[in-house]
């Protein structure tokens, strides 16, 4: 009891110091409690954001077709999807871009592949469902300069978005029709120019195969082509 009594007397005798220490103790407890509450709230917000925004998933495979992508896209919890089909094609009625530098060594013409297909087609064609979902377009590094991008509402249309260098060389504009052809000449697919885009990538300073030139890349609605006729690049 004497110890407790002496402690009480000591506290009363040093009121200002006691109050200061008590105040510091309360502040520290409040900070610790506030930090715990903020951390818990951040965890809840992150989980809610993941449920609301979702995550991106990439699916790759040789058997992936627009029809397969549609079936996968119709399954919950998928909210948006965009098949990206890399193809190559020949131009019919217009001229692809060519490298201004000479080819280092002439190469023999490639032998016909089974089914009549050949390598070395000059156009890099990308079949898409929603062009705005591709990162270069969504981030704004690649911009639509005329017309508009391919959207899901264009599913049943044969439309294309071409690079402005290819458009300038051939005098093409929105609303024009271009024709793309597989190596065996069949089928010859007419597509309407829906838009023109600007790729910030400059032409390479050395000789480059035509299908690797940025100006020879075009995007088409992914259902425009028969995958048997247009081999994967």
PDB file of C-alpha atoms in Angstrom:
ATOM      1  CA  UNK A   1       0.000   0.000   0.000  1.00  0.00           C
ATOM      2  CA  UNK A   2       2.822   2.382   0.784  1.00  0.00           C
ATOM      3  CA  UNK A   3       4.160   1.859  -2.761  1.00  0.00           C
ATOM      4  CA  UNK A   4       0.786   2.740  -4.306  1.00  0.00           C
ATOM      5  CA  UNK A   5       0.414   5.738  -2.008  1.00  0.00           C
ATOM      6  CA  UNK A   6       3.869   7.023  -2.848  1.00  0.00           C
ATOM      7  CA  UNK A   7       3.154   6.591  -6.583  1.00  0.00           C
ATOM      8  CA  UNK A   8      -0.057   8.583  -6.260  1.00  0.00           C
ATOM      9  CA  UNK A   9       1.705  11.357  -4.362  1.00  0.00           C
ATOM     10  CA  UNK A  10       4.472  11.422  -6.968  1.00  0.00           C
ATOM     11  CA  UNK A  11       1.942  11.777  -9.799  1.00  0.00           C
ATOM     12  CA  UNK A  12       0.126  14.605  -8.060  1.00  0.00           C
ATOM     13  CA  UNK A  13       3.391  16.362  -7.389  1.00  0.00           C
ATOM     14  CA  UNK A  14       4.384  16.171 -11.073  1.00  0.00           C
ATOM     15  CA  UNK A  15       1.065  16.948 -12.687  1.00  0.00           C
ATOM     16  CA  UNK A  16       2.447  18.642 -15.778  1.00  0.00           C
ATOM     17  CA  UNK A  17       4.839  15.818 -16.585  1.00  0.00           C
ATOM     18  CA  UNK A  18       2.151  13.215 -15.948  1.00  0.00           C
ATOM     19  CA  UNK A  19      -0.289  14.975 -18.247  1.00  0.00           C
ATOM     20  CA  UNK A  20       2.384  15.243 -20.949  1.00  0.00           C
ATOM     21  CA  UNK A  21       3.247  11.556 -20.744  1.00  0.00           C
ATOM     22  CA  UNK A  22      -0.420  10.591 -20.766  1.00  0.00           C
ATOM     23  CA  UNK A  23      -0.995  12.782 -23.814  1.00  0.00           C
ATOM     24  CA  UNK A  24       1.929  11.204 -25.666  1.00  0.00           C
ATOM     25  CA  UNK A  25       0.612   7.748 -24.795  1.00  0.00           C
ATOM     26  CA  UNK A  26      -2.849   8.606 -26.136  1.00  0.00           C
ATOM     27  CA  UNK A  27      -1.410  10.052 -29.360  1.00  0.00           C
ATOM     28  CA  UNK A  28       0.733   6.947 -29.983  1.00  0.00           C
ATOM     29  CA  UNK A  29      -2.258   4.664 -29.392  1.00  0.00           C
ATOM     30  CA  UNK A  30      -4.393   6.752 -31.728  1.00  0.00           C
ATOM     31  CA  UNK A  31      -1.728   6.626 -34.473  1.00  0.00           C
ATOM     32  CA  UNK A  32      -1.355   2.869 -34.152  1.00  0.00           C
ATOM     33  CA  UNK A  33      -5.113   2.365 -34.256  1.00  0.00           C
ATOM     34  CA  UNK A  34      -5.461   4.737 -37.209  1.00  0.00           C
ATOM     35  CA  UNK A  35      -2.722   2.922 -39.125  1.00  0.00           C
ATOM     36  CA  UNK A  36      -4.411  -0.429 -38.573  1.00  0.00           C
ATOM     37  CA  UNK A  37      -7.752   0.961 -39.736  1.00  0.00           C
ATOM     38  CA  UNK A  38      -6.181   2.526 -42.852  1.00  0.00           C
ATOM     39  CA  UNK A  39      -4.416  -0.717 -43.745  1.00  0.00           C
ATOM     40  CA  UNK A  40      -7.631  -2.698 -43.382  1.00  0.00           C
ATOM     41  CA  UNK A  41      -9.504  -0.147 -45.510  1.00  0.00           C
ATOM     42  CA  UNK A  42      -6.821  -0.295 -48.221  1.00  0.00           C
ATOM     43  CA  UNK A  43      -7.064  -4.080 -48.347  1.00  0.00           C
ATOM     44  CA  UNK A  44     -10.846  -3.883 -48.676  1.00  0.00           C
ATOM     45  CA  UNK A  45     -10.604  -1.247 -51.421  1.00  0.00           C
ATOM     46  CA  UNK A  46      -8.039  -3.296 -53.355  1.00  0.00           C
ATOM     47  CA  UNK A  47     -10.253  -6.374 -53.206  1.00  0.00           C
ATOM     48  CA  UNK A  48     -13.277  -4.341 -54.283  1.00  0.00           C
ATOM     49  CA  UNK A  49     -11.309  -2.775 -57.136  1.00  0.00           C
ATOM     50  CA  UNK A  50     -10.243  -6.204 -58.372  1.00  0.00           C
ATOM     51  CA  UNK A  51     -13.850  -7.375 -58.314  1.00  0.00           C
ATOM     52  CA  UNK A  52     -15.016  -4.224 -60.099  1.00  0.00           C
ATOM     53  CA  UNK A  53     -12.218  -3.655 -62.617  1.00  0.00           C
ATOM     54  CA  UNK A  54     -11.172  -7.254 -63.127  1.00  0.00           C
ATOM     55  CA  UNK A  55      -7.927  -8.608 -64.530  1.00  0.00           C
ATOM     56  CA  UNK A  56      -6.574  -9.198 -68.024  1.00  0.00           C
ATOM     57  CA  UNK A  57      -5.979 -12.751 -69.184  1.00  0.00           C
ATOM     58  CA  UNK A  58      -4.147 -13.762 -72.369  1.00  0.00           C
ATOM     59  CA  UNK A  59      -5.084 -17.041 -74.041  1.00  0.00           C
ATOM     60  CA  UNK A  60      -2.864 -18.418 -76.806  1.00  0.00           C
ATOM     61  CA  UNK A  61      -3.164 -21.519 -78.922  1.00  0.00           C
ATOM     62  CA  UNK A  62      -2.998 -22.797 -82.479  1.00  0.00           C
ATOM     63  CA  UNK A  63      -6.648 -23.787 -82.416  1.00  0.00           C
ATOM     64  CA  UNK A  64      -7.864 -20.360 -81.339  1.00  0.00           C
ATOM     65  CA  UNK A  65     -10.373 -18.974 -83.859  1.00  0.00           C
ATOM     66  CA  UNK A  66     -12.889 -16.104 -83.717  1.00  0.00           C
ATOM     67  CA  UNK A  67     -15.651 -18.645 -83.030  1.00  0.00           C
ATOM     68  CA  UNK A  68     -13.663 -20.126 -80.126  1.00  0.00           C
ATOM     69  CA  UNK A  69     -12.993 -16.638 -78.773  1.00  0.00           C
ATOM     70  CA  UNK A  70     -16.716 -15.859 -78.958  1.00  0.00           C
ATOM     71  CA  UNK A  71     -17.537 -18.962 -76.925  1.00  0.00           C
ATOM     72  CA  UNK A  72     -14.920 -18.069 -74.313  1.00  0.00           C
ATOM     73  CA  UNK A  73     -16.073 -14.448 -74.246  1.00  0.00           C
ATOM     74  CA  UNK A  74     -19.674 -15.487 -73.597  1.00  0.00           C
ATOM     75  CA  UNK A  75     -18.741 -17.278 -70.381  1.00  0.00           C
ATOM     76  CA  UNK A  76     -18.968 -15.481 -67.047  1.00  0.00           C
ATOM     77  CA  UNK A  77     -17.136 -13.667 -65.535  1.00  0.00           C
ATOM     78  CA  UNK A  78     -15.677 -12.411 -68.878  1.00  0.00           C
ATOM     79  CA  UNK A  79     -16.928  -8.899 -69.616  1.00  0.00           C
ATOM     80  CA  UNK A  80     -14.727  -7.911 -72.586  1.00  0.00           C
ATOM     81  CA  UNK A  81     -12.568  -9.937 -74.941  1.00  0.00           C
ATOM     82  CA  UNK A  82     -10.540  -9.298 -78.049  1.00  0.00           C
ATOM     83  CA  UNK A  83      -9.118 -12.052 -80.289  1.00  0.00           C
ATOM     84  CA  UNK A  84      -5.897 -11.006 -82.015  1.00  0.00           C
ATOM     85  CA  UNK A  85      -5.159 -13.101 -85.103  1.00  0.00           C
ATOM     86  CA  UNK A  86      -1.800 -12.421 -86.830  1.00  0.00           C
ATOM     87  CA  UNK A  87      -1.999 -13.105 -90.578  1.00  0.00           C
ATOM     88  CA  UNK A  88      -0.238 -12.079 -93.766  1.00  0.00           C
ATOM     89  CA  UNK A  89      -1.804 -11.243 -97.108  1.00  0.00           C
ATOM     90  CA  UNK A  90      -1.089  -9.944-100.602  1.00  0.00           C
ATOM     91  CA  UNK A  91      -2.383  -6.627-101.893  1.00  0.00           C
ATOM     92  CA  UNK A  92      -4.680  -6.579-104.899  1.00  0.00           C
ATOM     93  CA  UNK A  93      -5.142  -3.270-106.700  1.00  0.00           C
ATOM     94  CA  UNK A  94      -2.881  -1.204-104.432  1.00  0.00           C
ATOM     95  CA  UNK A  95       0.830  -1.134-103.658  1.00  0.00           C
ATOM     96  CA  UNK A  96       2.345  -2.068-100.292  1.00  0.00           C
ATOM     97  CA  UNK A  97       5.240  -0.038 -98.959  1.00  0.00           C
ATOM     98  CA  UNK A  98       8.772  -1.177 -99.686  1.00  0.00           C
ATOM     99  CA  UNK A  99      12.042  -0.504 -97.924  1.00  0.00           C
ATOM    100  CA  UNK A 100      14.020   2.380 -99.492  1.00  0.00           C
ATOM    101  CA  UNK A 101      17.257   0.482 -98.859  1.00  0.00           C
ATOM    102  CA  UNK A 102      18.337  -2.338-101.216  1.00  0.00           C
ATOM    103  CA  UNK A 103      18.104  -5.899-100.052  1.00  0.00           C
ATOM    104  CA  UNK A 104      21.579  -7.088 -98.896  1.00  0.00           C
ATOM    105  CA  UNK A 105      21.522 -10.369-100.786  1.00  0.00           C
ATOM    106  CA  UNK A 106      18.975 -11.491-103.342  1.00  0.00           C
ATOM    107  CA  UNK A 107      17.060 -14.443-101.990  1.00  0.00           C
ATOM    108  CA  UNK A 108      15.600 -17.207-104.129  1.00  0.00           C
ATOM    109  CA  UNK A 109      11.845 -17.250-104.389  1.00  0.00           C
ATOM    110  CA  UNK A 110      10.345 -19.471-101.717  1.00  0.00           C
ATOM    111  CA  UNK A 111       9.068 -22.850-102.758  1.00  0.00           C
ATOM    112  CA  UNK A 112       5.293 -23.248-102.701  1.00  0.00           C
ATOM    113  CA  UNK A 113       4.042 -24.596 -99.414  1.00  0.00           C
ATOM    114  CA  UNK A 114       1.394 -27.327 -99.095  1.00  0.00           C
ATOM    115  CA  UNK A 115      -1.948 -26.005-100.263  1.00  0.00           C
ATOM    116  CA  UNK A 116      -0.357 -23.463-102.589  1.00  0.00           C
ATOM    117  CA  UNK A 117       0.626 -21.004 -99.835  1.00  0.00           C
ATOM    118  CA  UNK A 118       3.890 -19.088 -99.885  1.00  0.00           C
ATOM    119  CA  UNK A 119       5.840 -17.060 -97.408  1.00  0.00           C
ATOM    120  CA  UNK A 120       6.847 -13.463 -97.892  1.00  0.00           C
ATOM    121  CA  UNK A 121       3.458 -11.817 -98.330  1.00  0.00           C
ATOM    122  CA  UNK A 122       3.891  -8.064 -97.905  1.00  0.00           C
ATOM    123  CA  UNK A 123       0.986  -7.100 -95.629  1.00  0.00           C
ATOM    124  CA  UNK A 124       0.907  -7.810 -91.899  1.00  0.00           C
ATOM    125  CA  UNK A 125      -2.792  -8.209 -91.148  1.00  0.00           C
ATOM    126  CA  UNK A 126      -4.104  -8.266 -87.584  1.00  0.00           C
ATOM    127  CA  UNK A 127      -7.605  -9.581 -87.080  1.00  0.00           C
ATOM    128  CA  UNK A 128      -9.280  -7.923 -84.071  1.00  0.00           C
ATOM    129  CA  UNK A 129     -12.726  -7.521 -82.568  1.00  0.00           C
ATOM    130  CA  UNK A 130     -12.141  -4.300 -80.612  1.00  0.00           C
ATOM    131  CA  UNK A 131      -9.179  -2.193 -81.730  1.00  0.00           C
ATOM    132  CA  UNK A 132      -9.489   0.149 -78.759  1.00  0.00           C
ATOM    133  CA  UNK A 133      -8.508  -2.677 -76.390  1.00  0.00           C
ATOM    134  CA  UNK A 134      -5.018  -2.978 -77.876  1.00  0.00           C
ATOM    135  CA  UNK A 135      -2.505  -1.241 -75.612  1.00  0.00           C
ATOM    136  CA  UNK A 136      -0.977   1.126 -78.217  1.00  0.00           C
ATOM    137  CA  UNK A 137      -4.454   2.480 -79.001  1.00  0.00           C
ATOM    138  CA  UNK A 138      -5.774   2.519 -75.430  1.00  0.00           C
ATOM    139  CA  UNK A 139      -2.642   4.341 -74.182  1.00  0.00           C
ATOM    140  CA  UNK A 140      -2.719   6.781 -77.090  1.00  0.00           C
ATOM    141  CA  UNK A 141       0.733   6.090 -78.537  1.00  0.00           C
ATOM    142  CA  UNK A 142      -0.986   4.918 -81.739  1.00  0.00           C
ATOM    143  CA  UNK A 143      -3.790   7.237 -82.797  1.00  0.00           C
ATOM    144  CA  UNK A 144      -6.721   7.167 -85.190  1.00  0.00           C
ATOM    145  CA  UNK A 145      -6.258  10.170 -87.499  1.00  0.00           C
ATOM    146  CA  UNK A 146      -9.303   9.647 -89.735  1.00  0.00           C
ATOM    147  CA  UNK A 147     -12.506   7.648 -89.411  1.00  0.00           C
ATOM    148  CA  UNK A 148     -12.799   5.380 -86.403  1.00  0.00           C
ATOM    149  CA  UNK A 149     -11.474   2.164 -84.899  1.00  0.00           C
ATOM    150  CA  UNK A 150     -12.907  -1.319 -85.314  1.00  0.00           C
ATOM    151  CA  UNK A 151     -15.495  -2.007 -82.598  1.00  0.00           C
ATOM    152  CA  UNK A 152     -17.616  -5.013 -81.550  1.00  0.00           C
ATOM    153  CA  UNK A 153     -20.551  -3.596 -83.528  1.00  0.00           C
ATOM    154  CA  UNK A 154     -18.568  -4.262 -86.721  1.00  0.00           C
ATOM    155  CA  UNK A 155     -18.662  -8.050 -86.218  1.00  0.00           C
ATOM    156  CA  UNK A 156     -20.546  -8.765 -89.454  1.00  0.00           C
ATOM    157  CA  UNK A 157     -18.696  -6.183 -91.554  1.00  0.00           C
ATOM    158  CA  UNK A 158     -15.581  -6.499 -93.697  1.00  0.00           C
ATOM    159  CA  UNK A 159     -13.712  -3.416 -92.519  1.00  0.00           C
ATOM    160  CA  UNK A 160     -10.080  -2.408 -92.060  1.00  0.00           C
ATOM    161  CA  UNK A 161      -8.034   0.311 -90.378  1.00  0.00           C
ATOM    162  CA  UNK A 162      -4.862   1.094 -92.314  1.00  0.00           C
ATOM    163  CA  UNK A 163      -1.670   2.988 -91.490  1.00  0.00           C
ATOM    164  CA  UNK A 164      -1.436   6.516 -92.847  1.00  0.00           C
ATOM    165  CA  UNK A 165       1.756   5.843 -94.828  1.00  0.00           C
ATOM    166  CA  UNK A 166       0.034   3.089 -96.785  1.00  0.00           C
ATOM    167  CA  UNK A 167      -2.997   5.338 -97.253  1.00  0.00           C
ATOM    168  CA  UNK A 168      -0.857   8.243 -98.502  1.00  0.00           C
ATOM    169  CA  UNK A 169       1.055   6.110-101.002  1.00  0.00           C
ATOM    170  CA  UNK A 170      -2.138   4.778-102.575  1.00  0.00           C
ATOM    171  CA  UNK A 171      -4.379   7.803-102.136  1.00  0.00           C
ATOM    172  CA  UNK A 172      -6.733   5.841 -99.881  1.00  0.00           C
ATOM    173  CA  UNK A 173      -9.267   7.435 -97.577  1.00  0.00           C
ATOM    174  CA  UNK A 174     -12.095   6.416 -95.274  1.00  0.00           C
ATOM    175  CA  UNK A 175     -14.875   4.732 -97.245  1.00  0.00           C
ATOM    176  CA  UNK A 176     -12.613   3.332 -99.980  1.00  0.00           C
ATOM    177  CA  UNK A 177     -12.433  -0.399-100.630  1.00  0.00           C
ATOM    178  CA  UNK A 178      -9.209  -2.392-100.804  1.00  0.00           C
ATOM    179  CA  UNK A 179      -8.795  -6.037-101.723  1.00  0.00           C
ATOM    180  CA  UNK A 180      -6.636  -8.530 -99.864  1.00  0.00           C
ATOM    181  CA  UNK A 181      -5.561 -11.827-101.355  1.00  0.00           C
ATOM    182  CA  UNK A 182      -4.067 -15.049-100.038  1.00  0.00           C
ATOM    183  CA  UNK A 183      -1.012 -16.607-101.661  1.00  0.00           C
ATOM    184  CA  UNK A 184      -3.083 -18.924-103.866  1.00  0.00           C
ATOM    185  CA  UNK A 185      -5.220 -16.036-105.081  1.00  0.00           C
ATOM    186  CA  UNK A 186      -8.382 -17.317-103.403  1.00  0.00           C
ATOM    187  CA  UNK A 187     -10.307 -15.850-101.743  1.00  0.00           C
ATOM    188  CA  UNK A 188      -9.941 -12.228-102.795  1.00  0.00           C
ATOM    189  CA  UNK A 189     -11.494 -10.331 -99.874  1.00  0.00           C
ATOM    190  CA  UNK A 190     -12.795  -6.756-100.318  1.00  0.00           C
ATOM    191  CA  UNK A 191     -12.658  -4.669 -97.144  1.00  0.00           C
ATOM    192  CA  UNK A 192     -13.847  -1.127 -96.558  1.00  0.00           C
ATOM    193  CA  UNK A 193     -11.412   1.376 -95.041  1.00  0.00           C
ATOM    194  CA  UNK A 194     -13.065   2.246 -91.740  1.00  0.00           C
ATOM    195  CA  UNK A 195     -10.235   4.364 -90.384  1.00  0.00           C
ATOM    196  CA  UNK A 196      -6.636   5.492 -90.747  1.00  0.00           C
ATOM    197  CA  UNK A 197      -4.146   5.290 -87.873  1.00  0.00           C
ATOM    198  CA  UNK A 198      -0.726   6.744 -87.163  1.00  0.00           C
ATOM    199  CA  UNK A 199       1.964   4.391 -85.901  1.00  0.00           C
ATOM    200  CA  UNK A 200       4.735   6.379 -84.127  1.00  0.00           C
ATOM    201  CA  UNK A 201       7.345   3.814 -85.168  1.00  0.00           C
ATOM    202  CA  UNK A 202       9.605   5.172 -87.891  1.00  0.00           C
ATOM    203  CA  UNK A 203      10.672   3.239 -90.947  1.00  0.00           C
ATOM    204  CA  UNK A 204      13.817   1.183 -90.234  1.00  0.00           C
ATOM    205  CA  UNK A 205      17.058   2.701 -91.571  1.00  0.00           C
ATOM    206  CA  UNK A 206      18.099  -0.624 -93.129  1.00  0.00           C
ATOM    207  CA  UNK A 207      16.398  -2.962 -95.553  1.00  0.00           C
ATOM    208  CA  UNK A 208      13.383  -4.621 -93.956  1.00  0.00           C
ATOM    209  CA  UNK A 209      10.947  -7.194 -95.356  1.00  0.00           C
ATOM    210  CA  UNK A 210       7.687  -5.511 -96.415  1.00  0.00           C
ATOM    211  CA  UNK A 211       5.539  -7.291 -93.819  1.00  0.00           C
ATOM    212  CA  UNK A 212       7.785  -5.913 -91.054  1.00  0.00           C
ATOM    213  CA  UNK A 213       7.444  -2.290 -92.126  1.00  0.00           C
ATOM    214  CA  UNK A 214       5.121  -0.448 -89.709  1.00  0.00           C
ATOM    215  CA  UNK A 215       3.238   1.154 -92.602  1.00  0.00           C
ATOM    216  CA  UNK A 216       2.240  -2.238 -94.011  1.00  0.00           C
ATOM    217  CA  UNK A 217       0.346  -3.242 -90.873  1.00  0.00           C
ATOM    218  CA  UNK A 218      -3.418  -3.085 -91.051  1.00  0.00           C
ATOM    219  CA  UNK A 219      -6.175  -4.188 -88.728  1.00  0.00           C
ATOM    220  CA  UNK A 220      -9.290  -5.939 -89.969  1.00  0.00           C
ATOM    221  CA  UNK A 221     -12.424  -7.289 -88.354  1.00  0.00           C
ATOM    222  CA  UNK A 222     -11.327 -10.745 -87.233  1.00  0.00           C
ATOM    223  CA  UNK A 223     -14.093 -12.557 -89.141  1.00  0.00           C
ATOM    224  CA  UNK A 224     -12.973 -11.208 -92.532  1.00  0.00           C
ATOM    225  CA  UNK A 225     -10.753 -14.141 -93.397  1.00  0.00           C
ATOM    226  CA  UNK A 226     -10.705 -17.853 -93.830  1.00  0.00           C
ATOM    227  CA  UNK A 227      -7.805 -19.044 -91.670  1.00  0.00           C
ATOM    228  CA  UNK A 228      -7.076 -21.863 -94.101  1.00  0.00           C
ATOM    229  CA  UNK A 229      -6.322 -19.399 -96.885  1.00  0.00           C
ATOM    230  CA  UNK A 230      -4.419 -16.856 -94.770  1.00  0.00           C
ATOM    231  CA  UNK A 231      -1.638 -18.633 -92.912  1.00  0.00           C
ATOM    232  CA  UNK A 232      -0.537 -17.373 -89.509  1.00  0.00           C
ATOM    233  CA  UNK A 233       2.477 -15.080 -89.656  1.00  0.00           C
TER     234      UNK A 233
END
